Coordinates of C-alpha atoms and ligand atoms in Angstrom, one line a residue:
Chain A
M1 CA 59.7 133.5 136.4
E2 CA 56.2 132.0 136.7
H3 CA 57.2 129.4 134.1
D4 CA 60.1 127.9 136.0
Q5 CA 60.0 124.2 136.5
D6 CA 61.5 121.8 139.0
I7 CA 63.7 119.1 137.5
T8 CA 65.5 116.1 139.0
L9 CA 68.2 114.3 137.0
T10 CA 71.4 112.3 137.5
V11 CA 74.6 114.1 136.5
N12 CA 77.7 112.0 136.5
G13 CA 76.1 109.6 138.9
S14 CA 74.8 112.1 141.4
M15 CA 71.2 113.0 141.8
V16 CA 70.5 116.7 141.3
S17 CA 67.3 118.8 141.8
R18 CA 67.0 122.4 140.6
R19 CA 64.5 124.9 139.5
V20 CA 65.1 126.1 135.9
A21 CA 63.7 128.5 133.4
P22 CA 62.4 126.5 130.4
R23 CA 64.5 128.6 128.0
Q24 CA 67.7 127.5 129.6
H25 CA 69.5 124.9 127.6
L26 CA 71.3 121.9 129.1
V27 CA 74.8 123.1 128.6
D28 CA 74.2 126.4 130.3
F29 CA 72.5 124.5 133.2
L30 CA 75.6 122.3 133.5
R31 CA 78.0 125.2 133.3
D32 CA 76.2 128.0 135.2
D33 CA 74.1 126.1 137.7
L34 CA 76.3 123.1 138.4
G35 CA 79.7 124.6 137.7
L36 CA 80.6 121.8 135.2
T37 CA 82.4 124.0 132.8
G38 CA 84.1 121.2 130.8
S39 CA 81.2 121.2 128.3
H40 CA 81.7 124.3 126.2
A41 CA 79.2 126.6 124.6
G42 CA 80.3 127.7 121.2
C43 CA 77.8 128.4 118.4
E44 CA 74.7 127.6 120.4
H45 CA 72.8 126.4 117.3
G46 CA 74.0 122.9 116.9
V47 CA 76.9 123.4 114.4
C48 CA 80.2 123.1 116.3
G49 CA 79.8 120.2 118.7
A50 CA 81.7 121.9 121.6
C51 CA 78.7 121.3 123.9
T52 CA 78.4 117.5 123.3
V53 CA 77.3 115.6 126.4
R54 CA 75.7 112.1 126.9
V55 CA 72.1 111.8 127.8
N56 CA 70.8 108.3 128.7
G57 CA 73.9 106.9 127.0
D58 CA 73.7 108.7 123.7
I59 CA 75.7 111.8 122.7
V60 CA 73.6 114.9 122.1
R61 CA 74.1 118.6 121.6
G62 CA 73.9 120.3 125.0
C63 CA 72.8 123.5 123.3
L64 CA 69.9 121.9 121.4
M65 CA 68.3 120.3 124.5
L66 CA 66.5 122.3 127.2
A67 CA 67.4 121.6 130.8
V68 CA 63.7 120.9 131.5
Q69 CA 63.9 118.1 128.8
A70 CA 66.6 116.4 130.9
N71 CA 64.2 115.9 133.8
G72 CA 64.5 112.3 134.8
C73 CA 67.5 111.7 132.5
K74 CA 71.0 110.4 133.2
V75 CA 73.4 113.0 132.0
E76 CA 77.2 112.4 131.7
T77 CA 79.7 115.2 131.0
I78 CA 83.4 115.2 130.2
E79 CA 84.1 115.6 134.0
G80 CA 82.3 112.3 134.6
L81 CA 84.0 110.4 131.8
S82 CA 87.3 111.8 132.9
D83 CA 86.9 111.1 136.6
S84 CA 85.7 107.5 136.0
K85 CA 88.8 107.0 133.8
E86 CA 86.5 105.8 131.0
I87 CA 88.3 108.0 128.5
A88 CA 91.8 107.8 130.0
V89 CA 93.3 106.0 127.0
L90 CA 91.8 108.5 124.6
Q91 CA 93.0 111.4 126.6
K92 CA 96.5 110.0 126.6
A93 CA 96.4 109.4 122.9
F94 CA 95.2 113.0 122.3
H95 CA 98.0 114.3 124.4
E96 CA 100.7 112.1 122.7
K97 CA 99.5 112.8 119.2
N98 CA 99.1 116.6 119.7
A99 CA 95.4 116.3 119.0
L100 CA 94.6 119.5 120.9
Q101 CA 95.9 123.0 120.9
C102 CA 93.6 125.5 122.5
G103 CA 91.4 122.7 123.8
F104 CA 88.1 124.4 123.2
C105 CA 86.8 121.5 121.0
T106 CA 88.4 118.7 123.0
P107 CA 85.7 117.8 125.5
G108 CA 83.2 117.4 122.6
M109 CA 85.7 115.7 120.5
L110 CA 86.5 113.1 123.2
M111 CA 82.7 112.5 123.8
A112 CA 82.2 111.8 120.1
A113 CA 85.3 109.7 119.8
Q114 CA 84.4 107.6 122.8
D115 CA 81.3 106.6 120.9
L116 CA 83.5 104.9 118.4
V117 CA 85.6 103.3 121.1
R118 CA 82.5 101.9 122.7
A119 CA 81.3 100.4 119.4
K120 CA 84.3 98.1 119.6
K121 CA 84.8 97.6 116.0
K122 CA 87.6 98.6 113.6
V123 CA 87.1 101.7 111.6
T124 CA 88.7 103.4 108.6
R125 CA 90.0 107.0 108.8
E126 CA 87.1 108.0 106.6
E127 CA 84.6 106.6 109.0
I128 CA 86.4 108.4 111.9
R129 CA 86.1 111.7 109.9
T130 CA 82.4 111.0 109.2
H131 CA 81.7 110.3 112.9
I132 CA 83.4 113.5 114.1
S133 CA 82.0 115.6 111.2
G134 CA 79.7 117.4 113.7
N135 CA 82.7 118.6 115.8
Y136 CA 84.6 121.6 114.7
C137 CA 88.2 122.1 115.5
R138 CA 89.7 125.4 114.5
C139 CA 93.3 124.6 115.6
T140 CA 94.6 121.2 114.7
G141 CA 93.4 120.6 111.2
Y142 CA 91.9 117.3 112.4
Q143 CA 94.8 115.1 111.1
S144 CA 96.2 114.5 114.6
I145 CA 92.7 114.0 116.1
V146 CA 92.1 111.2 113.5
D147 CA 95.5 109.8 114.3
A148 CA 94.7 109.6 118.1
I149 CA 91.3 108.1 117.6
E150 CA 92.6 105.6 115.1
E151 CA 95.3 104.4 117.5
V152 CA 92.8 103.9 120.3
V153 CA 90.0 102.3 118.2
N154 CA 92.1 100.1 116.0
G155 CA 94.8 99.4 118.6
Chain B
M1 CA 72.5 133.5 121.6
K2 CA 69.9 132.6 124.1
A3 CA 66.3 131.7 123.5
P4 CA 63.5 134.2 124.5
A5 CA 61.3 133.2 127.5
F6 CA 58.5 130.7 126.9
A7 CA 56.5 128.2 128.9
Y8 CA 57.0 124.5 128.6
A9 CA 54.5 121.6 129.0
K10 CA 55.0 117.9 128.5
P11 CA 51.6 116.2 128.0
A12 CA 51.3 112.5 128.7
S13 CA 48.5 111.9 126.1
L14 CA 47.4 113.1 122.7
A15 CA 44.2 114.5 124.1
E16 CA 46.2 116.6 126.6
A17 CA 48.5 117.8 123.8
F18 CA 45.7 118.8 121.5
E19 CA 44.1 120.8 124.4
L20 CA 47.4 122.7 124.8
L21 CA 47.7 123.2 121.1
Q22 CA 44.5 125.2 121.1
N23 CA 46.7 128.1 122.1
P24 CA 47.6 129.8 118.8
N25 CA 51.1 130.7 120.1
A26 CA 51.9 127.2 121.1
K27 CA 54.5 125.2 119.2
I28 CA 55.1 121.4 119.1
L29 CA 58.6 120.4 120.3
A30 CA 59.8 117.0 119.0
G31 CA 63.5 116.4 118.8
G32 CA 64.2 120.1 119.0
Q33 CA 67.1 119.9 116.6
S34 CA 65.6 122.5 114.3
L35 CA 63.2 124.4 116.7
I36 CA 65.8 125.0 119.5
P37 CA 68.4 126.5 117.1
A38 CA 65.6 128.7 115.7
L39 CA 64.7 129.8 119.3
N40 CA 68.4 130.3 120.3
M41 CA 68.7 132.6 117.2
R42 CA 65.4 134.2 118.1
L43 CA 63.9 133.4 114.7
S44 CA 60.9 132.1 116.5
S45 CA 59.2 133.2 119.8
P46 CA 56.3 130.9 120.8
D47 CA 54.5 131.4 124.2
L48 CA 54.4 127.7 124.9
L49 CA 56.4 124.7 123.8
V50 CA 54.4 121.4 123.8
D51 CA 56.9 118.7 124.2
I52 CA 55.3 115.6 122.6
T53 CA 58.0 113.1 123.5
G54 CA 56.2 111.9 126.5
I55 CA 53.1 110.7 124.5
P56 CA 53.0 107.0 124.1
G57 CA 52.5 105.4 120.7
L58 CA 54.3 108.0 118.5
T59 CA 57.5 106.1 118.1
G60 CA 58.2 102.8 116.4
I61 CA 58.5 101.0 113.1
S62 CA 56.0 98.3 112.2
V63 CA 55.0 96.2 109.2
Q64 CA 51.3 96.9 108.3
G65 CA 50.3 94.9 105.2
S66 CA 52.1 96.4 102.2
F67 CA 53.3 99.4 104.3
I68 CA 55.9 100.2 106.9
K69 CA 54.4 102.5 109.4
V70 CA 56.9 104.8 111.2
G71 CA 55.8 106.9 114.2
A72 CA 56.5 110.6 113.9
L73 CA 58.8 110.6 117.0
T74 CA 61.1 107.9 115.6
T75 CA 64.5 109.4 115.7
H76 CA 67.0 109.5 112.8
A77 CA 69.2 107.1 114.9
Q78 CA 66.4 104.6 115.2
L79 CA 65.8 104.7 111.5
E80 CA 69.5 104.3 110.9
T81 CA 69.8 101.1 112.9
S82 CA 66.5 99.6 111.9
E83 CA 66.7 96.2 110.1
T84 CA 63.1 96.6 109.0
I85 CA 63.9 100.0 107.3
R86 CA 67.0 98.6 105.7
K87 CA 65.2 95.7 104.3
H88 CA 61.8 97.2 103.3
V89 CA 62.4 100.9 102.7
P90 CA 66.0 100.9 101.3
L91 CA 65.7 104.4 99.9
L92 CA 65.0 105.8 103.4
A93 CA 67.8 103.7 104.8
Q94 CA 70.3 105.2 102.3
A95 CA 69.2 108.7 103.1
V96 CA 69.4 108.7 106.9
P97 CA 73.2 108.9 107.2
H98 CA 73.1 112.1 105.2
V99 CA 70.9 113.8 107.9
A100 CA 73.1 115.9 110.1
H101 CA 75.6 114.4 112.5
A102 CA 75.5 111.5 115.0
A103 CA 74.7 113.7 118.1
I104 CA 71.8 115.4 116.2
R105 CA 70.5 112.1 114.8
N106 CA 70.2 110.8 118.3
R107 CA 67.4 113.4 119.0
G108 CA 66.0 114.6 115.7
T109 CA 62.8 112.9 114.5
L110 CA 61.3 111.8 111.2
G111 CA 58.1 113.8 111.9
G112 CA 60.0 116.9 112.9
S113 CA 62.0 116.9 109.7
L114 CA 58.9 116.4 107.5
A115 CA 56.8 119.0 109.4
L116 CA 59.6 121.5 109.1
A117 CA 59.9 120.9 105.3
D118 CA 63.3 122.3 104.7
P119 CA 63.7 122.2 101.0
A120 CA 67.3 120.9 101.4
A121 CA 66.3 118.1 103.8
E122 CA 66.5 114.4 102.8
Y123 CA 63.2 113.0 104.1
P124 CA 60.7 115.2 102.1
A125 CA 62.3 114.1 98.8
V126 CA 62.4 110.4 99.9
A127 CA 58.7 110.6 101.0
L128 CA 57.8 112.2 97.6
A129 CA 59.7 109.6 95.6
L130 CA 58.2 106.7 97.5
E131 CA 54.6 108.2 97.5
A132 CA 54.5 108.0 101.3
V133 CA 51.2 108.8 103.1
F134 CA 51.1 111.1 106.1
E135 CA 48.8 110.4 109.1
I136 CA 47.7 113.7 110.6
K137 CA 45.5 114.2 113.7
N138 CA 43.8 117.0 115.5
K139 CA 41.6 117.3 118.6
T140 CA 38.6 115.7 116.9
S141 CA 39.7 113.9 113.7
E142 CA 42.3 112.1 111.7
R143 CA 43.2 112.5 108.0
R144 CA 45.7 111.1 105.6
V145 CA 47.6 113.1 103.1
D146 CA 49.8 112.0 100.1
A147 CA 53.3 113.3 100.1
S148 CA 52.6 115.0 96.8
K149 CA 50.0 117.2 98.5
F150 CA 51.8 117.7 101.8
F151 CA 54.7 120.0 100.8
K152 CA 53.3 123.4 99.9
G153 CA 56.3 125.7 99.7
L154 CA 59.3 127.0 101.6
F155 CA 59.0 125.5 105.1
E156 CA 55.3 125.3 104.4
T157 CA 53.1 122.2 104.6
D158 CA 49.5 121.1 104.6
L159 CA 49.6 120.9 108.5
Q160 CA 46.9 123.3 110.0
P161 CA 47.0 125.0 113.4
G162 CA 46.2 122.5 116.1
E163 CA 47.3 119.5 114.0
M164 CA 50.0 117.0 114.6
L165 CA 51.8 114.6 112.2
T166 CA 51.5 111.3 114.0
A167 CA 52.9 108.7 111.6
V168 CA 54.1 108.1 108.0
E169 CA 53.5 105.1 105.9
F170 CA 56.1 104.0 103.3
P171 CA 55.3 101.3 100.8
I172 CA 57.3 98.1 101.2
A173 CA 59.8 97.8 98.4
R174 CA 59.0 95.0 95.9
P175 CA 61.9 92.8 94.6
A176 CA 61.8 94.5 91.2
D177 CA 61.9 98.1 92.7
K178 CA 65.1 100.0 92.2
S179 CA 66.0 103.0 94.3
V180 CA 69.0 105.1 95.0
F181 CA 69.8 108.2 97.2
L182 CA 72.6 110.5 96.2
E183 CA 73.7 113.8 97.7
L184 CA 76.4 116.4 97.3
A185 CA 77.3 118.4 100.4
R186 CA 80.4 120.4 101.4
R187 CA 81.0 118.4 104.6
H188 CA 79.4 115.1 105.6
G189 CA 76.2 115.8 107.5
D190 CA 75.7 119.3 106.2
Y191 CA 72.5 120.2 104.4
A192 CA 72.7 119.2 100.7
I193 CA 73.9 121.5 98.0
I194 CA 71.8 119.2 95.8
G195 CA 70.4 115.7 96.3
L196 CA 68.3 113.1 94.6
A197 CA 66.0 110.5 95.9
A198 CA 65.1 108.2 93.0
H199 CA 62.6 105.3 93.0
N200 CA 61.9 103.5 89.7
G201 CA 60.8 106.3 87.4
R202 CA 60.3 108.9 90.1
F203 CA 63.2 111.3 90.6
A204 CA 62.8 113.8 93.6
F205 CA 65.5 116.5 93.9
L206 CA 66.3 118.2 97.1
G207 CA 67.9 121.6 97.5
A208 CA 66.5 122.3 94.1
G209 CA 63.4 124.5 94.8
D210 CA 61.2 125.8 97.5
R211 CA 60.2 122.1 98.2
P212 CA 61.2 118.8 96.8
V213 CA 60.9 118.7 93.1
L214 CA 59.6 115.6 91.3
F215 CA 60.3 114.4 87.8
S216 CA 58.9 111.3 86.2
F217 CA 61.3 109.9 83.6
G218 CA 60.8 107.2 81.0
K219 CA 63.7 105.0 79.7
N220 CA 65.6 107.6 77.7
L221 CA 68.4 109.3 79.5
E222 CA 68.9 112.1 76.9
K223 CA 65.3 113.1 77.1
A224 CA 65.5 113.0 80.9
K225 CA 68.5 115.3 80.9
E226 CA 66.8 117.7 78.5
A227 CA 63.6 117.7 80.7
L228 CA 65.8 118.4 83.8
K229 CA 67.6 121.3 82.0
T230 CA 64.3 123.0 81.1
G231 CA 62.3 122.0 84.1
L232 CA 64.6 122.6 87.1
K233 CA 65.3 126.1 88.4
P234 CA 67.3 125.6 91.6
P235 CA 67.7 128.7 93.7
A236 CA 71.3 129.8 94.3
D237 CA 72.7 129.4 97.8
L238 CA 75.5 131.2 99.6
Y239 CA 78.2 129.2 97.8
N240 CA 76.6 127.8 94.6
S241 CA 74.9 129.6 91.7
S242 CA 71.8 128.3 90.2
A243 CA 73.7 127.2 87.1
T244 CA 76.2 125.2 89.3
K245 CA 73.3 123.4 91.1
L246 CA 71.6 122.6 87.8
H247 CA 74.8 121.1 86.5
L248 CA 75.2 119.1 89.7
A249 CA 71.6 117.9 89.5
G250 CA 72.5 116.5 86.0
V251 CA 75.5 114.8 87.4
L252 CA 73.4 113.1 90.1
L253 CA 70.8 112.1 87.5
E254 CA 73.4 110.3 85.3
R255 CA 74.8 108.6 88.4
A256 CA 71.4 107.4 89.5
W257 CA 70.4 106.3 86.0
N258 CA 72.9 103.5 86.1
T259 CA 71.2 102.0 89.1
I260 CA 67.6 102.8 88.4
R261 CA 67.1 102.6 84.6
T262 CA 69.5 99.8 83.5
Ligands
FAD301 C1 73.9 121.4 112.6 C2 72.6 120.8 112.0 C3 72.6 120.1 110.8 C4 71.5 119.5 110.3 N1 71.6 118.9 109.1 C5 70.5 118.3 108.6 C6 70.5 117.7 107.3 O1 71.5 117.6 106.7 N2 69.3 117.2 106.8 C7 68.1 117.3 107.5 O2 67.1 116.8 107.0 N3 68.1 117.9 108.7 C8 69.2 118.4 109.3 N4 69.1 119.0 110.5 C9 67.8 119.1 111.2 C10 67.4 117.8 111.9 O3 67.3 116.8 111.0 C11 66.1 117.9 112.7 O4 66.1 116.8 113.5 C12 64.8 117.9 111.9 O5 64.8 118.9 110.9 C13 63.7 118.3 112.9 O6 63.3 117.3 113.7 P1 63.1 117.5 115.2 O7 62.4 116.3 115.7 O8 64.3 117.9 115.9 O9 62.0 118.7 115.2 P2 61.8 120.0 116.1 O10 63.0 120.8 116.0 O11 61.3 119.6 117.4 O12 60.6 120.7 115.3 C14 60.8 121.2 114.0 C15 59.5 121.9 113.6 O13 58.5 120.9 113.3 C16 57.4 121.0 114.1 N5 57.0 119.6 114.5 C17 57.8 118.7 115.1 N6 57.2 117.5 115.2 C18 56.0 117.7 114.7 C19 54.9 116.8 114.5 N7 54.9 115.5 114.9 N8 53.7 117.3 114.0 C20 53.6 118.6 113.6 N9 54.7 119.5 113.7 C21 55.8 119.0 114.3 C22 57.8 121.9 115.3 O14 56.8 122.6 115.8 C23 58.8 122.8 114.6 O15 58.2 123.8 113.9 C24 70.2 119.6 111.0 C25 70.2 120.2 112.3 C26 71.4 120.8 112.8 C27 71.3 121.5 114.1
FES302 S1 77.5 125.1 121.1 FE1 76.2 123.3 120.8 S2 76.8 122.7 118.8 FE2 77.9 124.6 119.1
FES303 S1 92.1 122.5 119.7 FE1 91.4 124.5 119.4 S2 89.5 124.2 118.5 FE2 90.3 122.2 118.5

């Protein structure tokens, strides 16, 4: 307990101050301390992508960043992107194309996909697959996910 | 799994960092993309993590005479989008997209990857093929080490306790230089089954030994293939036997040859 540190960060636009143990990673902090359970904890060693969140505008693994490292940062989670409607078009496309089944991978998948949407340039299906290569889906077989992303990115 | 307990410090200067690193159970934290998984899996249990990302002067890519100097904290993503790297260190530019996935490239660093010295990682082989020079500092002094002397074994480097890798110098490619990076992996972004960083006559294989393995080849492909067959003994991994990897190394050699040696 002696090692605990005070951190202040912005989460989905709101300023948050908490005391955290250095060993707590960001996704556990978001889920357990802030109740933002949209970011999922799967493998907890960087392989599955379920924990993907945005820090200072870039997607990162929430399980490979400590909460203390997020001190002073701007963190955005799936709840933020969803509430602001930033990903409304992607969400609709995922729904329509059946790009989710159990939904475990979906928040991370949407986070990674939104990166491509924000880049505002046309992409091939191969490039979509490369970009989401760090996000595992155990249900869909990816085809429908690529369909949904392709529709939104390429119009 | 969850990491064991440790203390965390984020020094604002090199001097402060070196003071903290006097603790023999302290560990440097850079991008955390290899260290944090190791902590989460409890493969490592340091007392103190020294987060060096708040120290000024450890990031950035600059032209210095005939070298490009890259700060240790420069991220994979910064290398990937750097016009300077694309133009002057094309071999490195070709290798970066093979390192992990976008979200990991946003945080992982050049220095972290080289200090870790995973034998299947891309940068160690690139550094060896290009004869890069490593800038290493400790509390009182600074030294420079050639890539050929830096990698000592499996996850083992020339870095001593209390030392930090601060920058790497890559020679600027000359117009006549030819280089190519090739890699075979099961899924894009996974660690390589086998890979090859080739620069003129220098062929550095990754995933082929306990550290990057260098061959110098002349102009004869048949002789090169023979030398590879007798000289390379790649360790088997979970999916591929040593024989398979050796075969694949030969495939990469032939593919690279067309770019490099003709
Ligand atoms: C799912 C996954 C896939 C990956 N795939 C690949 C891949 O295909 N290829 C690849 O190369 N890497 C891969 N990586 C690893 C990634 O590239 C890391 O970014 C890199 O290996 C370590 O860099 P880091 O900055 O994150 O270092 P950290 O994790 O912070 O540190 C790694 C080690 O180096 C030490 N260290 C860090 N910086 C310094 C320094 N400046 N001086 C001295 N010691 C230092 C630390 O103490 C620690 O022991 C992958 C990682 C994950 C999670
Ligand atoms: S939980 Fe972070 S990558 Fe799997
Ligand atoms: S929808 Fe179940 S893991 Fe992707």
